[in-house]
Amino acid sequence: MNTVKEKILVLDFGGQYNQLIARRVRDNNVYAEIKPYTASLDEIRAENYKGIIFTGGPNSVFDMSSPHYDKAILDLGIPVLGICYGCQLICFMKDGRVETAETSEYGKIDITVDKKDSLLFEDIPDSVVWMSHTDRIVEVPEGFEITAHSDACPVAAMENADKGIYAVQFHPEVTHSQYGSRLLSNFIFNICGCSGDWKMEGFIENTVNSLREKIGDKKVVLGLSGGVDSSVAAALLSKAVGNQLTCVFVDQGLMRKDEGDFVEKTFTTMFDMNFVRVNCGHEFVGKLKGVVDPEEKRNIIGTEFYNVFWNKIREESDGGFFAQGTIYPDCIESGKGDADKIKTHHNKVKMPDDIKFDDVIEPLRDLFKDEVRKVGELLGIPRELVWRQPFPGPGLGVRIIGEITEEKIRVLQEADAVLRDEIKKSGIENELSQFFVVLPDVRTVGVMGDHRTYDHLVAIRAVTTDDFMTADFARIPYDVLAKVSNRIVNECPNVNRVVYDITSKPPGTIEWE
């Protein structure tokens, strides 16, 4: 469904920032896609890329077991930018010299720009960049010149402008590199000659037209979870084919307070579609009776959801198409290790053998999460859904420690609703990456009125993070925490104590189970 006219290839050699590089390119309204270093030269040649970016990687280029590539890629006439390992790889491929450095560089490093008229360094002064390398270039290949250096790195950047080959030892894609965005923009526009016309409005128009052409007068069935990805996919499909779309929404009773009703109201009032809701919370709790092991709970919830969902699909389907909210990170092949293994994800659903559709439709498979949100906003989906925080597949089932009961679900829903309400009122909602309440399997002594109580303790979890790989606990103002605590113990039956989790990730995780 990709109808993009100009594209940049991010060739992945196992770097941790491969997706970030592609997102930085897309910030310039230029489409970027990621392929593993195992992609063939013929495959790359056929795509007519405007430019190629080699990513970083964890290996040494002179270790022949590390990722390498056919050096003919540098003779395709397509501009190339090598980053970190990609920089060293270009040097290696062109017979320069790379060796292990006496002094490694990690973190923020000052560089000096040596070639002020370089197209890559246009309007970029001496500045701070983010380095992360042990090896370094000590002799540039024939035809290349040094364009930047640091105290410990004689070749912080090099280029062969005549051949359109550029390389930097640092990481321009990370925010710590002071002029990194400018450098990438220079490569995209000054060197690759891109126009920057890839925008979400155009994506919506092109995707809707493609969906209409593909679907014709047939039916489409979509599994709607109420999350960002499936909601935006549903809105796109509704815009394309209207009531030819049936959305199946399984409410397993483990969503946040009133969330199921909110999802149903949104999609039945705003969009033209057939909305089918399956309420089965009581059945799920029955399956979970007596179960305390977190993995066993996850398996039961996942299996039961799968069975309920596909049983309803059997009732609703009549040929046609099955749609999924798959997004780009779900589909990317990794350049690390065994690169032919595709990452698995909850958005990619295995269909039972007895259910047959003409094809699977994934209208968001070219987009990152932030781009999906932009599409959702343009389609008019309420902010509460578009900016919905990450929510675990098993729902509140992993925020209730120990056995799950209907009483515990109600307690957690009420406490979590109070937290979300007060955070929204406080004006700090946008400063937090994720916040929620956990119900540990703990009861404590309390005094309420003149009576001694022995009731539930609830824990608040709130974090700030850029990538969810690491996270810090959020510094919520004490007065906000005081309001939350006061309201929870007064408004939520069977709760007499509130605590705040101040653990970072690592060593903790964001969720408790």
C-alpha positions as semicolon CSV with decimal commas, in nm:
position;residue;x (nm);y (nm);z (nm)
1;M;0,000;0,000;0,000
2;N;0,313;0,217;-0,002
3;T;0,285;0,474;-0,283
4;V;0,578;0,692;-0,171
5;K;0,768;0,858;-0,456
6;E;1,096;0,931;-0,276
7;K;1,249;0,714;-0,006
8;I;1,560;0,693;0,209
9;L;1,689;0,347;0,301
10;V;1,817;0,287;0,654
11;L;2,037;-0,021;0,620
12;D;2,050;-0,187;0,962
13;F;2,379;-0,335;1,082
14;G;2,248;-0,410;1,430
15;G;2,252;-0,059;1,574
16;Q;2,032;0,025;1,870
17;Y;1,916;0,348;1,705
18;N;1,797;0,211;1,368
19;Q;1,433;0,307;1,425
20;L;1,533;0,644;1,565
21;I;1,729;0,722;1,246
22;A;1,425;0,644;1,031
23;R;1,202;0,858;1,252
24;R;1,445;1,152;1,230
25;V;1,436;1,127;0,851
26;R;1,057;1,121;0,855
27;D;1,058;1,433;1,074
28;N;1,175;1,605;0,756
29;N;0,865;1,482;0,568
30;V;1,071;1,228;0,377
31;Y;0,978;0,860;0,394
32;A;1,243;0,627;0,538
33;E;1,230;0,249;0,558
34;I;1,454;0,003;0,739
35;K;1,601;-0,311;0,586
36;P;1,850;-0,556;0,740
37;Y;2,202;-0,577;0,603
38;T;2,102;-0,910;0,450
39;A;1,886;-0,731;0,188
40;S;2,028;-0,801;-0,158
41;L;2,194;-0,539;-0,377
42;D;1,936;-0,609;-0,650
43;E;1,654;-0,544;-0,401
44;I;1,809;-0,212;-0,304
45;R;1,878;-0,113;-0,662
46;A;1,517;-0,183;-0,763
47;E;1,368;0,053;-0,503
48;N;1,519;0,373;-0,651
49;Y;1,619;0,516;-0,315
50;K;1,719;0,882;-0,298
51;G;1,976;0,802;-0,030
52;I;2,111;0,525;0,194
53;I;2,207;0,549;0,561
54;F;2,427;0,281;0,719
55;T;2,339;0,241;1,089
56;G;2,567;0,179;1,382
57;G;2,636;-0,169;1,512
58;P;2,792;-0,349;1,809
59;N;3,082;-0,514;1,623
60;S;3,429;-0,438;1,487
61;V;3,451;-0,409;1,109
62;F;3,778;-0,602;1,095
63;D;3,605;-0,898;1,263
64;M;3,485;-1,082;0,952
65;S;3,200;-1,247;1,146
66;S;3,044;-0,902;1,197
67;P;2,790;-0,755;0,952
68;H;2,941;-0,649;0,617
69;Y;2,801;-0,564;0,277
70;D;2,891;-0,578;-0,092
71;K;3,109;-0,271;-0,152
72;A;2,935;-0,229;-0,489
73;I;2,662;-0,049;-0,294
74;L;2,895;0,251;-0,288
75;D;2,901;0,255;-0,670
76;L;2,524;0,270;-0,729
77;G;2,533;0,646;-0,766
78;I;2,305;0,681;-0,460
79;P;2,429;0,914;-0,183
80;V;2,539;0,725;0,129
81;L;2,575;0,839;0,491
82;G;2,752;0,607;0,734
83;I;2,691;0,650;1,108
84;C;2,931;0,511;1,373
85;Y;2,988;0,146;1,268
86;G;2,850;0,250;0,930
87;C;3,126;0,512;0,910
88;Q;3,394;0,255;0,987
89;L;3,238;0,010;0,741
90;I;3,266;0,263;0,458
91;C;3,632;0,316;0,546
92;F;3,689;-0,061;0,552
93;M;3,508;-0,116;0,222
94;K;3,717;0,156;0,057
95;D;4,050;0,021;0,192
96;G;4,107;0,280;0,460
97;R;4,235;0,176;0,804
98;V;4,031;0,114;1,120
99;E;4,184;0,009;1,451
100;T;4,092;-0,022;1,816
101;A;4,138;0,317;1,981
102;E;4,367;0,373;2,276
103;T;4,092;0,589;2,428
104;S;3,727;0,503;2,370
105;E;3,475;0,784;2,337
106;Y;3,135;0,755;2,502
107;G;2,885;1,032;2,567
108;K;2,903;1,402;2,484
109;I;3,219;1,499;2,294
110;D;3,330;1,829;2,141
111;I;3,411;1,812;1,770
112;T;3,583;2,060;1,542
113;V;3,449;2,102;1,188
114;D;3,747;2,105;0,950
115;K;3,566;2,152;0,617
116;K;3,339;2,454;0,649
117;D;3,211;2,424;0,289
118;S;3,098;2,062;0,328
119;L;2,737;2,015;0,217
120;L;2,689;1,783;0,514
121;F;2,813;2,041;0,766
122;E;2,642;2,346;0,615
123;D;2,555;2,592;0,894
124;I;2,700;2,356;1,157
125;P;2,973;2,506;1,379
126;D;3,210;2,328;1,617
127;S;2,970;2,162;1,858
128;V;2,884;1,879;2,098
129;V;2,797;1,536;1,956
130;W;2,714;1,195;2,102
131;M;2,991;0,939;2,059
132;S;2,976;0,566;2,135
133;H;3,270;0,376;1,989
134;T;3,581;0,176;2,072
135;D;3,726;0,146;1,721
136;R;3,824;0,450;1,515
137;I;3,943;0,544;1,169
138;V;4,316;0,621;1,157
139;E;4,361;0,647;0,780
140;V;4,085;0,763;0,543
141;P;4,044;0,587;0,205
142;E;4,182;0,733;-0,115
143;G;3,962;1,015;-0,244
144;F;3,823;1,097;0,103
145;E;3,899;1,397;0,320
146;I;3,853;1,454;0,691
147;T;3,566;1,692;0,764
148;A;3,564;1,688;1,147
149;H;3,773;1,565;1,439
150;S;3,776;1,548;1,819
151;D;4,061;1,536;2,067
152;A;4,057;1,155;2,080
153;C;3,918;1,085;1,734
154;P;4,121;1,215;1,438
155;V;3,838;1,125;1,197
156;A;3,506;1,226;1,351
157;A;3,371;1,268;0,997
158;M;3,494;1,214;0,641
159;E;3,357;1,243;0,289
160;N;3,411;1,184;-0,078
161;A;3,181;1,454;-0,212
162;D;3,245;1,360;-0,577
163;K;3,108;1,010;-0,509
164;G;2,833;1,129;-0,272
165;I;2,970;0,925;0,018
166;Y;2,965;1,076;0,367
167;A;3,041;0,931;0,709
168;V;3,030;1,045;1,073
169;Q;3,171;0,863;1,374
170;F;2,908;1,015;1,605
171;H;2,529;0,969;1,630
172;P;2,342;1,268;1,477
173;E;2,006;1,097;1,536
174;V;2,015;1,131;1,917
175;T;1,909;1,453;2,085
176;H;2,247;1,482;2,263
177;S;2,412;1,572;1,930
178;Q;2,370;1,949;1,925
179;Y;2,328;1,993;1,549
180;G;2,236;1,634;1,465
181;S;1,896;1,717;1,318
182;R;2,055;1,981;1,098
183;L;2,318;1,734;0,974
184;L;2,054;1,478;0,877
185;S;1,850;1,750;0,710
186;N;2,158;1,856;0,512
187;F;2,206;1,498;0,393
188;I;1,840;1,458;0,298
189;F;1,800;1,784;0,110
190;N;2,147;1,916;0,014
191;I;2,292;1,582;-0,088
192;C;2,001;1,349;-0,172
193;G;1,789;1,623;-0,328
194;C;1,464;1,523;-0,156
195;S;1,161;1,753;-0,174
196;G;1,003;1,669;0,165
197;D;0,648;1,610;0,044
198;W;0,562;1,302;0,251
199;K;0,292;1,423;0,492
200;M;0,015;1,264;0,692
201;E;-0,262;1,434;0,493
202;G;-0,121;1,276;0,178
203;F;-0,084;0,942;0,354
204;I;-0,452;0,942;0,452
205;E;-0,571;1,030;0,102
206;N;-0,345;0,773;-0,068
207;T;-0,428;0,500;0,185
208;V;-0,805;0,555;0,165
209;N;-0,791;0,539;-0,216
210;S;-0,580;0,222;-0,205
211;L;-0,815;0,058;0,045
212;R;-1,120;0,135;-0,170
213;E;-0,951;-0,009;-0,475
214;K;-0,838;-0,325;-0,295
215;I;-1,157;-0,395;-0,099
216;G;-1,410;-0,306;-0,366
217;D;-1,756;-0,415;-0,251
218;K;-1,632;-0,687;-0,013
219;K;-1,654;-0,694;0,366
220;V;-1,375;-0,621;0,617
221;V;-1,349;-0,746;0,976
222;L;-1,118;-0,571;1,226
223;G;-1,032;-0,667;1,582
224;L;-1,071;-0,342;1,778
225;S;-0,894;-0,335;2,114
226;G;-0,956;0,031;2,190
227;G;-0,583;0,099;2,168
228;V;-0,427;0,362;1,945
229;D;-0,326;0,139;1,655
230;S;-0,649;-0,056;1,607
231;S;-0,858;0,260;1,662
232;V;-0,676;0,453;1,389
233;A;-0,690;0,152;1,156
234;A;-1,067;0,134;1,216
235;A;-1,110;0,505;1,140
236;L;-0,913;0,476;0,815
237;L;-1,113;0,175;0,702
238;S;-1,440;0,343;0,794
239;K;-1,343;0,646;0,586
240;A;-1,261;0,414;0,296
241;V;-1,549;0,165;0,294
242;G;-1,802;0,273;0,559
243;N;-2,039;0,001;0,679
244;Q;-1,858;-0,266;0,480
245;L;-1,638;-0,266;0,794
246;T;-1,727;-0,468;1,103
247;C;-1,527;-0,401;1,419
248;V;-1,526;-0,670;1,686
249;F;-1,455;-0,534;2,034
250;V;-1,400;-0,787;2,314
251;D;-1,453;-0,633;2,659
252;Q;-1,300;-0,886;2,893
253;G;-1,382;-0,680;3,202
254;L;-1,019;-0,585;3,263
255;M;-1,025;-0,238;3,109
256;R;-1,012;0,089;3,298
257;K;-1,330;0,240;3,444
258;D;-1,593;0,311;3,174
259;E;-1,336;0,252;2,899
260;G;-1,545;-0,005;2,714
261;D;-1,843;0,233;2,702
262;F;-1,616;0,515;2,580
263;V;-1,478;0,304;2,296
264;E;-1,827;0,193;2,191
265;K;-1,968;0,548;2,200
266;T;-1,674;0,686;2,000
267;F;-1,697;0,439;1,716
268;T;-2,074;0,411;1,695
269;T;-2,133;0,788;1,690
270;M;-1,832;0,915;1,493
271;F;-1,779;0,652;1,225
272;D;-1,982;0,459;0,973
273;M;-1,927;0,091;1,057
274;N;-2,083;-0,215;1,218
275;F;-1,968;-0,227;1,581
276;V;-1,995;-0,560;1,763
277;R;-1,920;-0,562;2,137
278;V;-1,868;-0,885;2,329
279;N;-1,906;-0,841;2,706
280;C;-1,744;-1,137;2,880
281;G;-1,588;-1,003;3,201
282;H;-1,770;-1,251;3,425
283;E;-1,648;-1,544;3,215
284;F;-1,287;-1,422;3,229
285;V;-1,295;-1,389;3,609
286;G;-1,434;-1,742;3,631
287;K;-1,141;-1,876;3,426
288;L;-0,897;-1,692;3,657
289;K;-1,045;-1,815;3,986
290;G;-0,771;-1,928;4,224
291;V;-0,484;-1,839;3,985
292;V;-0,202;-1,630;4,136
293;D;0,101;-1,697;3,912
294;P;0,146;-1,394;3,679
295;E;0,249;-1,598;3,375
296;E;-0,042;-1,837;3,421
297;K;-0,279;-1,539;3,445
298;R;-0,134;-1,392;3,125
299;N;-0,173;-1,722;2,942
300;I;-0,533;-1,770;3,056
301;I;-0,631;-1,414;2,961
302;G;-0,456;-1,440;2,624
303;T;-0,604;-1,780;2,540
304;E;-0,956;-1,687;2,646
305;F;-0,939;-1,360;2,453
306;Y;-0,821;-1,545;2,144
307;N;-1,105;-1,797;2,169
308;V;-1,379;-1,537;2,232
309;F;-1,252;-1,312;1,954
310;W;-1,230;-1,580;1,686
311;N;-1,560;-1,737;1,785
312;K;-1,725;-1,400;1,723
313;I;-1,531;-1,360;1,396
314;R;-1,673;-1,695;1,281
315;E;-2,021;-1,550;1,335
316;E;-1,948;-1,219;1,162
317;S;-1,719;-1,311;0,873
318;D;-1,845;-1,382;0,525
319;G;-1,527;-1,392;0,319
320;G;-1,365;-1,060;0,233
321;F;-1,074;-0,923;0,431
322;F;-0,931;-0,932;0,782
323;A;-0,769;-0,610;0,907
324;Q;-0,504;-0,559;1,175
325;G;-0,355;-0,255;1,346
326;T;0,000;-0,361;1,265
327;I;0,247;-0,069;1,267
328;Y;0,597;-0,037;1,126
329;P;0,798;-0,152;1,431
330;D;0,591;-0,474;1,431
331;C;0,716;-0,553;1,080
332;I;1,083;-0,454;1,083
333;E;1,336;-0,729;1,039
334;S;1,626;-0,683;1,275
335;G;1,986;-0,659;1,158
336;K;2,104;-0,822;1,479
337;G;2,214;-1,182;1,482
338;D;1,980;-1,408;1,289
339;A;1,838;-1,133;1,073
340;D;1,574;-1,340;0,898
341;K;1,367;-1,366;1,216
342;I;1,089;-1,109;1,225
343;K;0,996;-0,966;1,563
344;T;0,665;-1,092;1,691
345;H;0,409;-0,852;1,831
346;H;0,055;-0,854;1,968
347;N;-0,067;-0,661;1,663
348;K;0,019;-0,951;1,433
349;V;-0,246;-1,213;1,498
350;K;-0,224;-1,580;1,399
351;M;-0,550;-1,677;1,234
352;P;-0,712;-2,016;1,310
353;D;-0,678;-2,261;1,023
354;D;-1,055;-2,297;0,974
355;I;-1,111;-1,923;0,912
356;K;-1,050;-1,804;0,558
357;F;-1,023;-1,448;0,428
358;D;-0,917;-1,322;0,086
359;D;-0,626;-1,133;0,240
360;V;-0,501;-0,948;0,548
361;I;-0,507;-0,567;0,537
362;E;-0,263;-0,364;0,748
363;P;-0,325;0,004;0,664
364;L;-0,073;0,135;0,923
365;R;0,215;-0,101;0,852
366;D;0,433;0,185;0,717
367;L;0,395;0,414;1,021
368;F;0,568;0,460;1,355
369;K;0,355;0,516;1,667
370;D;0,393;0,896;1,666
371;E;0,283;0,903;1,300
372;V;-0,018;0,684;1,382
373;R;-0,119;0,940;1,645
374;K;-0,094;1,223;1,388
375;V;-0,322;1,030;1,153
376;G;-0,567;0,972;1,438
377;E;-0,580;1,342;1,518
378;L;-0,640;1,430;1,152
379;L;-0,923;1,175;1,138
380;G;-1,091;1,336;1,439
381;I;-1,047;1,053;1,691
382;P;-1,081;1,189;2,050
383;R;-0,753;1,280;2,220
384;E;-0,823;1,028;2,498
385;L;-0,785;0,749;2,242
386;V;-0,516;0,901;2,020
387;W;-0,285;0,972;2,314
388;R;-0,384;0,666;2,512
389;Q;-0,096;0,552;2,729
390;P;0,060;0,209;2,681
391;F;-0,179;-0,047;2,825
392;P;-0,085;-0,414;2,876
393;G;-0,255;-0,675;2,661
394;P;-0,397;-0,855;2,968
395;G;-0,531;-0,519;3,089
396;L;-0,573;-0,470;3,462
397;G;-0,501;-0,839;3,503
398;V;-0,130;-0,760;3,541
399;R;-0,196;-0,470;3,777
400;I;-0,376;-0,691;4,027
401;I;-0,119;-0,898;4,213
402;G;-0,244;-1,240;4,320
403;E;-0,587;-1,379;4,241
404;I;-0,814;-1,164;4,023
405;T;-1,167;-1,115;4,154
406;E;-1,453;-0,888;4,050
407;E;-1,420;-0,701;4,381
408;K;-1,049;-0,633;4,320
409;I;-1,120;-0,517;3,965
410;R;-1,375;-0,264;4,094
411;V;-1,135;-0,136;4,361
412;L;-0,855;-0,088;4,108
413;Q;-1,080;0,075;3,847
414;E;-1,207;0,331;4,099
415;A;-0,861;0,415;4,236
416;D;-0,711;0,441;3,888
417;A;-0,995;0,672;3,776
418;V;-0,922;0,907;4,068
419;L;-0,551;0,917;3,981
420;R;-0,620;0,995;3,614
421;D;-0,871;1,264;3,706
422;E;-0,638;1,444;3,947
423;I;-0,336;1,422;3,714
424;K;-0,545;1,576;3,437
425;K;-0,668;1,855;3,666
426;S;-0,315;1,929;3,789
427;G;-0,192;2,017;3,440
428;I;0,107;1,780;3,454
429;E;-0,044;1,501;3,242
430;N;0,175;1,580;2,939
431;E;0,489;1,568;3,154
432;L;0,430;1,203;3,244
433;S;0,498;0,915;3,006
434;Q;0,277;0,668;3,191
435;F;0,085;0,662;3,518
436;F;-0,150;0,410;3,677
437;V;-0,252;0,236;4,000
438;V;-0,149;-0,114;4,107
439;L;-0,340;-0,333;4,353
440;P;-0,089;-0,547;4,543
441;D;-0,218;-0,848;4,731
442;V;-0,170;-0,656;5,056
443;R;-0,408;-0,545;5,329
444;T;-0,310;-0,303;5,603
445;V;-0,447;-0,173;5,931
446;G;-0,614;0,168;5,921
447;V;-0,839;0,395;6,118
448;M;-1,140;0,550;5,946
449;G;-1,370;0,746;6,174
450;D;-1,378;0,565;6,505
451;H;-1,332;0,226;6,346
452;R;-1,031;0,007;6,288
453;T;-1,007;-0,117;5,929
454;Y;-0,810;-0,389;5,759
455;D;-0,830;-0,318;5,388
456;H;-0,649;-0,283;5,058
457;L;-0,329;-0,092;4,994
458;V;-0,295;0,062;4,646
459;A;0,029;0,177;4,483
460;I;0,069;0,465;4,237
461;R;0,320;0,419;3,954
462;A;0,423;0,716;3,734
463;V;0,730;0,738;3,512
464;T;0,905;0,964;3,265
465;T;1,093;0,815;2,970
466;D;1,191;0,880;2,609
467;D;1,191;0,522;2,485
468;F;1,044;0,296;2,761
469;M;1,372;0,100;2,759
470;T;1,476;0,296;3,068
471;A;1,256;0,511;3,289
472;D;1,269;0,727;3,598
473;F;0,993;0,769;3,854
474;A;0,806;1,094;3,800
475;R;0,848;1,376;4,052
476;I;0,478;1,439;4,104
477;P;0,429;1,741;4,334
478;Y;0,343;1,646;4,691
479;D;0,022;1,848;4,689
480;V;-0,103;1,650;4,388
481;L;-0,013;1,321;4,556
482;A;-0,191;1,438;4,871
483;K;-0,512;1,508;4,676
484;V;-0,493;1,171;4,502
485;S;-0,439;0,987;4,830
486;N;-0,715;1,173;5,010
487;R;-0,968;1,110;4,734
488;I;-0,880;0,741;4,695
489;V;-0,922;0,654;5,065
490;N;-1,244;0,856;5,085
491;E;-1,407;0,763;4,756
492;C;-1,286;0,408;4,687
493;P;-1,445;0,144;4,907
494;N;-1,209;-0,100;5,080
495;V;-0,891;0,111;5,039
496;N;-0,721;0,258;5,347
497;R;-0,361;0,320;5,235
498;V;-0,185;0,472;4,930
499;V;0,187;0,440;4,852
500;Y;0,403;0,581;4,571
501;D;0,651;0,366;4,378
502;I;0,985;0,552;4,345
503;T;1,178;0,278;4,164
504;S;1,353;0,353;3,835
505;K;1,387;0,115;3,540
506;P;1,625;-0,060;3,582
507;P;1,629;-0,218;3,835
508;G;1,249;-0,226;3,836
509;T;1,014;-0,251;3,540
510;I;0,735;-0,008;3,461
511;E;0,458;-0,263;3,518
512;W;0,469;-0,468;3,837
513;E;0,392;-0,806;3,679
